[in-house]
Amino acid sequence: MPGEHSSKQYDMDLETIRSKVLAMGGLVESQFQDALSCFRTGNIAQAEQVIKSDEGVNNLEVSLDDACSHLIVKRQPAANDLRTVMATIKVITDLERIGDESTKIARAAKSITERGVTTINHYETIRVMSISASNMLRDALDAFARLDGKQAIKLIAQDEVVDFEFRSIMRTLITFMMEDPRTISGALDTLWVAKAIERIGDHAKNIAEYVIYIVEGKDIRHTDYAATQLEDRTSN
Amino acid sequence: MPGEHSSKQYDMDLETIRSKVLAMGGLVESQFQDALSCFRTGNIAQAEQVIKSDEGVNNLEVSLDDACSHLIVKRQPAANDLRTVMATIKVITDLERIGDESTKIARAAKSITERGVTTINHYETIRVMSISASNMLRDALDAFARLDGKQAIKLIAQDEVVDFEFRSIMRTLITFMMEDPRTISGALDTLWVAKAIERIGDHAKNIAEYVIYIVEGKDIRHTDYAATQLEDRTSN
């Protein structure tokens, strides 16, 4: 039977992993901000830096997955403790995907700048949406750091805002393209960037769902649990 | 120390989970095929069926994740055995995402049919790519069923083909849109479908990588291991 000693060891090992996952979160957050920044400024060197930094994120994914496996084998956690490890493994996957999406934004920024496309103010089109998604990511990492279920529930509702903004961007870009077919190629680049930002919002929402799974023990994926909770809490 | 009995129990439990994951794989494979079919025919009832079936896929994700956690807590597998469970959990995530992407294709089919857009032969544009991605998915599930590392390595190379076909579709659609701006809205729908298919190819590739992780114990994500292996084997 695992005694207090083993359980303390487990807690310590888990805390080490969690702090590394948070460092990974900080890394992909910078990646995302830098990608948006070079999409705004057309700084190719910065775009290349973002693309290059993805290797570090990928390595973190592999080594953290490995650390989680080791933790399970060595400490054989009980059901409650295992839940945290499982959710952490899923969070790691989402963080890696956020890195991928940021890389796509950086690639689009590079491509637009190199082709000298200037017919649309690309950044202005996605500005509001990128702020919403950035806030979601920051809040998701914050909720994961503090295991704050309330904050997680709040931010899940934000995903609808980002989706709404995405559809609005799409309509704007279609109008541009129809008015002046020369803008089509540049508008599509912007559309892919908007799509990448929308997906980063999705991943932030996933992370929030895993936080709720850790804190409340409820698997709320594919349910409207967060919306119901939010209604209950705001109506009180 | 876990004896032979415990290990046999573990094998049996794992086999039960694996067969359910394969059933989930069969379900998302049908979802994908049905989504493509209604994109071709414009059958709205079928599109709605695909969208509805996603609930079943989502429920399978949640219950299979749970089954994997139970297996770990109950059987406390050693490092080697745990590897299979971990990879299975990741495969489940990819299968659920394939279901999501199929649902997106069905929604696009519905939207195109309802709007009566007929200026582009949408299906013809994505036909070749959809066959490539379907083959990848079938091979990935097959490799997972038979734990066939060789097949997994082969299909990872196919992902480049799908990516190439996607870029070619994008160029075709840009040409259409520039020639006749009235095709823009319909072309974008087709582009989202192509994007969904490309992502299904990505997920099939991920599944293949997890098969290699199970069979060979190597985490080959973010490496060119598969390409190297393929060269070695074809040059002999």
PDB file of C-alpha atoms in Angstrom, chain A residues 58-59 61-62 65-66 68-70 72-73 76-79 82 85-86 89-90 92-94 96-97 100-101 104 166 170 174 177-178 181-185 188 191-192 195 199 203 206 210 213 219 221-222, chain B residues 58-59 61-62 65-66 68-70 72-73 76-79 82 85-86 89-90 92-94 96-97 100-101 104 166 170 174 177-178 181-185 188 191-192 195 199 203 206 210 213 219 221-222:
ATOM      1  CA  ASN A  58       8.005  19.709 -30.065  1.00  0.00           C
ATOM      2  CA  ASN A  59      10.872  18.429 -27.913  1.00  0.00           C
ATOM      3  CA  GLU A  61       5.948  17.584 -25.893  1.00  0.00           C
ATOM      4  CA  VAL A  62       7.919  14.364 -26.297  1.00  0.00           C
ATOM      5  CA  ASP A  65       4.776  12.848 -22.296  1.00  0.00           C
ATOM      6  CA  ASP A  66       7.646  10.641 -21.272  1.00  0.00           C
ATOM      7  CA  CYS A  68       4.112  11.573 -17.300  1.00  0.00           C
ATOM      8  CA  SER A  69       4.532   7.901 -18.231  1.00  0.00           C
ATOM      9  CA  HIS A  70       7.450   7.569 -15.850  1.00  0.00           C
ATOM     10  CA  ILE A  72       2.599   6.639 -13.541  1.00  0.00           C
ATOM     11  CA  VAL A  73       4.907   3.613 -13.617  1.00  0.00           C
ATOM     12  CA  GLN A  76       1.262   4.038  -9.463  1.00  0.00           C
ATOM     13  CA  PRO A  77      -1.215   6.771  -8.589  1.00  0.00           C
ATOM     14  CA  ALA A  78      -4.748   6.049  -7.395  1.00  0.00           C
ATOM     15  CA  ALA A  79      -7.720   7.022  -9.576  1.00  0.00           C
ATOM     16  CA  LEU A  82      -4.191   9.661 -12.138  1.00  0.00           C
ATOM     17  CA  VAL A  85      -1.777  13.152 -14.962  1.00  0.00           C
ATOM     18  CA  MET A  86      -4.188  12.162 -17.737  1.00  0.00           C
ATOM     19  CA  ILE A  89      -1.046  14.706 -20.979  1.00  0.00           C
ATOM     20  CA  LYS A  90      -3.985  16.120 -22.929  1.00  0.00           C
ATOM     21  CA  ILE A  92       0.514  18.985 -23.443  1.00  0.00           C
ATOM     22  CA  THR A  93      -1.027  17.862 -26.765  1.00  0.00           C
ATOM     23  CA  ASP A  94      -3.065  21.066 -27.006  1.00  0.00           C
ATOM     24  CA  GLU A  96       1.948  21.551 -28.986  1.00  0.00           C
ATOM     25  CA  ARG A  97      -0.879  22.200 -31.445  1.00  0.00           C
ATOM     26  CA  ASP A 100       1.863  24.466 -34.739  1.00  0.00           C
ATOM     27  CA  GLU A 101      -0.834  27.063 -35.376  1.00  0.00           C
ATOM     28  CA  LYS A 104       1.388  28.660 -39.552  1.00  0.00           C
ATOM     29  CA  PHE A 166     -13.999  34.327 -37.314  1.00  0.00           C
ATOM     30  CA  MET A 170     -14.708  35.538 -43.422  1.00  0.00           C
ATOM     31  CA  ILE A 174     -15.337  37.616 -49.190  1.00  0.00           C
ATOM     32  CA  MET A 177     -12.328  39.493 -52.837  1.00  0.00           C
ATOM     33  CA  MET A 178     -15.530  40.074 -54.756  1.00  0.00           C
ATOM     34  CA  PRO A 181     -10.154  39.858 -57.422  1.00  0.00           C
ATOM     35  CA  ARG A 182      -6.521  40.990 -57.146  1.00  0.00           C
ATOM     36  CA  THR A 183      -6.941  40.779 -53.357  1.00  0.00           C
ATOM     37  CA  ILE A 184      -7.903  37.083 -53.464  1.00  0.00           C
ATOM     38  CA  SER A 185      -4.498  35.593 -52.826  1.00  0.00           C
ATOM     39  CA  LEU A 188      -6.733  33.760 -48.418  1.00  0.00           C
ATOM     40  CA  LEU A 191      -8.123  33.696 -43.858  1.00  0.00           C
ATOM     41  CA  TRP A 192      -5.643  30.939 -42.951  1.00  0.00           C
ATOM     42  CA  LYS A 195      -8.378  30.000 -39.000  1.00  0.00           C
ATOM     43  CA  ARG A 199      -8.059  26.967 -33.544  1.00  0.00           C
ATOM     44  CA  HIS A 203      -7.195  24.596 -27.853  1.00  0.00           C
ATOM     45  CA  ASN A 206      -9.811  22.307 -24.404  1.00  0.00           C
ATOM     46  CA  TYR A 210      -9.163  19.623 -18.642  1.00  0.00           C
ATOM     47  CA  TYR A 213     -11.762  17.682 -15.116  1.00  0.00           C
ATOM     48  CA  ASP A 219     -15.453  15.208 -17.972  1.00  0.00           C
ATOM     49  CA  ARG A 221     -16.156  17.674 -23.110  1.00  0.00           C
ATOM     50  CA  HIS A 222     -19.016  17.688 -25.595  1.00  0.00           C
TER      51      HIS A 222
ATOM     52  CA  ASN B  58     -17.868  11.999 -28.777  1.00  0.00           C
ATOM     53  CA  ASN B  59     -19.407   9.618 -26.244  1.00  0.00           C
ATOM     54  CA  GLU B  61     -14.052   9.278 -26.731  1.00  0.00           C
ATOM     55  CA  VAL B  62     -15.142  10.034 -23.171  1.00  0.00           C
ATOM     56  CA  ASP B  65     -10.548   7.575 -22.073  1.00  0.00           C
ATOM     57  CA  ASP B  66     -12.228   6.492 -18.877  1.00  0.00           C
ATOM     58  CA  CYS B  68      -7.937   3.493 -20.193  1.00  0.00           C
ATOM     59  CA  SER B  69      -7.666   5.278 -16.831  1.00  0.00           C
ATOM     60  CA  HIS B  70      -9.414   2.395 -15.094  1.00  0.00           C
ATOM     61  CA  ILE B  72      -4.024   1.801 -15.451  1.00  0.00           C
ATOM     62  CA  VAL B  73      -5.350   2.121 -11.893  1.00  0.00           C
ATOM     63  CA  GLN B  76      -0.761  -0.890 -12.738  1.00  0.00           C
ATOM     64  CA  PRO B  77       1.067  -1.821 -15.920  1.00  0.00           C
ATOM     65  CA  ALA B  78       4.847  -1.790 -16.228  1.00  0.00           C
ATOM     66  CA  ALA B  79       6.548   0.736 -18.524  1.00  0.00           C
ATOM     67  CA  LEU B  82       1.794   1.425 -20.252  1.00  0.00           C
ATOM     68  CA  VAL B  85      -2.247   2.438 -23.185  1.00  0.00           C
ATOM     69  CA  MET B  86      -0.726   5.903 -23.593  1.00  0.00           C
ATOM     70  CA  ILE B  89      -5.326   7.369 -25.494  1.00  0.00           C
ATOM     71  CA  LYS B  90      -3.681   9.539 -28.149  1.00  0.00           C
ATOM     72  CA  ILE B  92      -8.679   8.039 -29.384  1.00  0.00           C
ATOM     73  CA  THR B  93      -8.107  11.828 -29.481  1.00  0.00           C
ATOM     74  CA  ASP B  94      -7.174  11.681 -33.164  1.00  0.00           C
ATOM     75  CA  GLU B  96     -12.507  12.061 -32.304  1.00  0.00           C
ATOM     76  CA  ARG B  97     -10.936  14.897 -34.307  1.00  0.00           C
ATOM     77  CA  ASP B 100     -15.117  16.589 -36.095  1.00  0.00           C
ATOM     78  CA  GLU B 101     -13.558  17.151 -39.514  1.00  0.00           C
ATOM     79  CA  LYS B 104     -17.394  19.987 -41.023  1.00  0.00           C
ATOM     80  CA  PHE B 166      -4.178  20.365 -51.001  1.00  0.00           C
ATOM     81  CA  MET B 170      -5.907  25.856 -53.484  1.00  0.00           C
ATOM     82  CA  ILE B 174      -7.811  30.762 -56.681  1.00  0.00           C
ATOM     83  CA  MET B 177     -12.251  32.816 -58.086  1.00  0.00           C
ATOM     84  CA  MET B 178     -10.151  35.283 -60.061  1.00  0.00           C
ATOM     85  CA  PRO B 181     -15.858  36.390 -58.543  1.00  0.00           C
ATOM     86  CA  ARG B 182     -19.344  34.866 -58.316  1.00  0.00           C
ATOM     87  CA  THR B 183     -17.633  31.523 -57.568  1.00  0.00           C
ATOM     88  CA  ILE B 184     -15.827  32.922 -54.490  1.00  0.00           C
ATOM     89  CA  SER B 185     -18.312  31.844 -51.853  1.00  0.00           C
ATOM     90  CA  LEU B 188     -14.328  28.881 -50.114  1.00  0.00           C
ATOM     91  CA  LEU B 191     -11.535  25.032 -49.673  1.00  0.00           C
ATOM     92  CA  TRP B 192     -12.756  24.329 -46.125  1.00  0.00           C
ATOM     93  CA  LYS B 195      -8.720  21.655 -45.436  1.00  0.00           C
ATOM     94  CA  ARG B 199      -6.380  17.381 -41.509  1.00  0.00           C
ATOM     95  CA  HIS B 203      -4.630  12.554 -37.976  1.00  0.00           C
ATOM     96  CA  ASN B 206      -0.512  10.704 -36.095  1.00  0.00           C
ATOM     97  CA  TYR B 210       1.528   5.946 -32.323  1.00  0.00           C
ATOM     98  CA  TYR B 213       5.571   3.910 -30.744  1.00  0.00           C
ATOM     99  CA  ASP B 219       8.585   8.202 -30.226  1.00  0.00           C
ATOM    100  CA  ARG B 221       6.868  12.438 -33.689  1.00  0.00           C
ATOM    101  CA  HIS B 222       8.626  15.488 -35.131  1.00  0.00           C
TER     102      HIS B 222
END
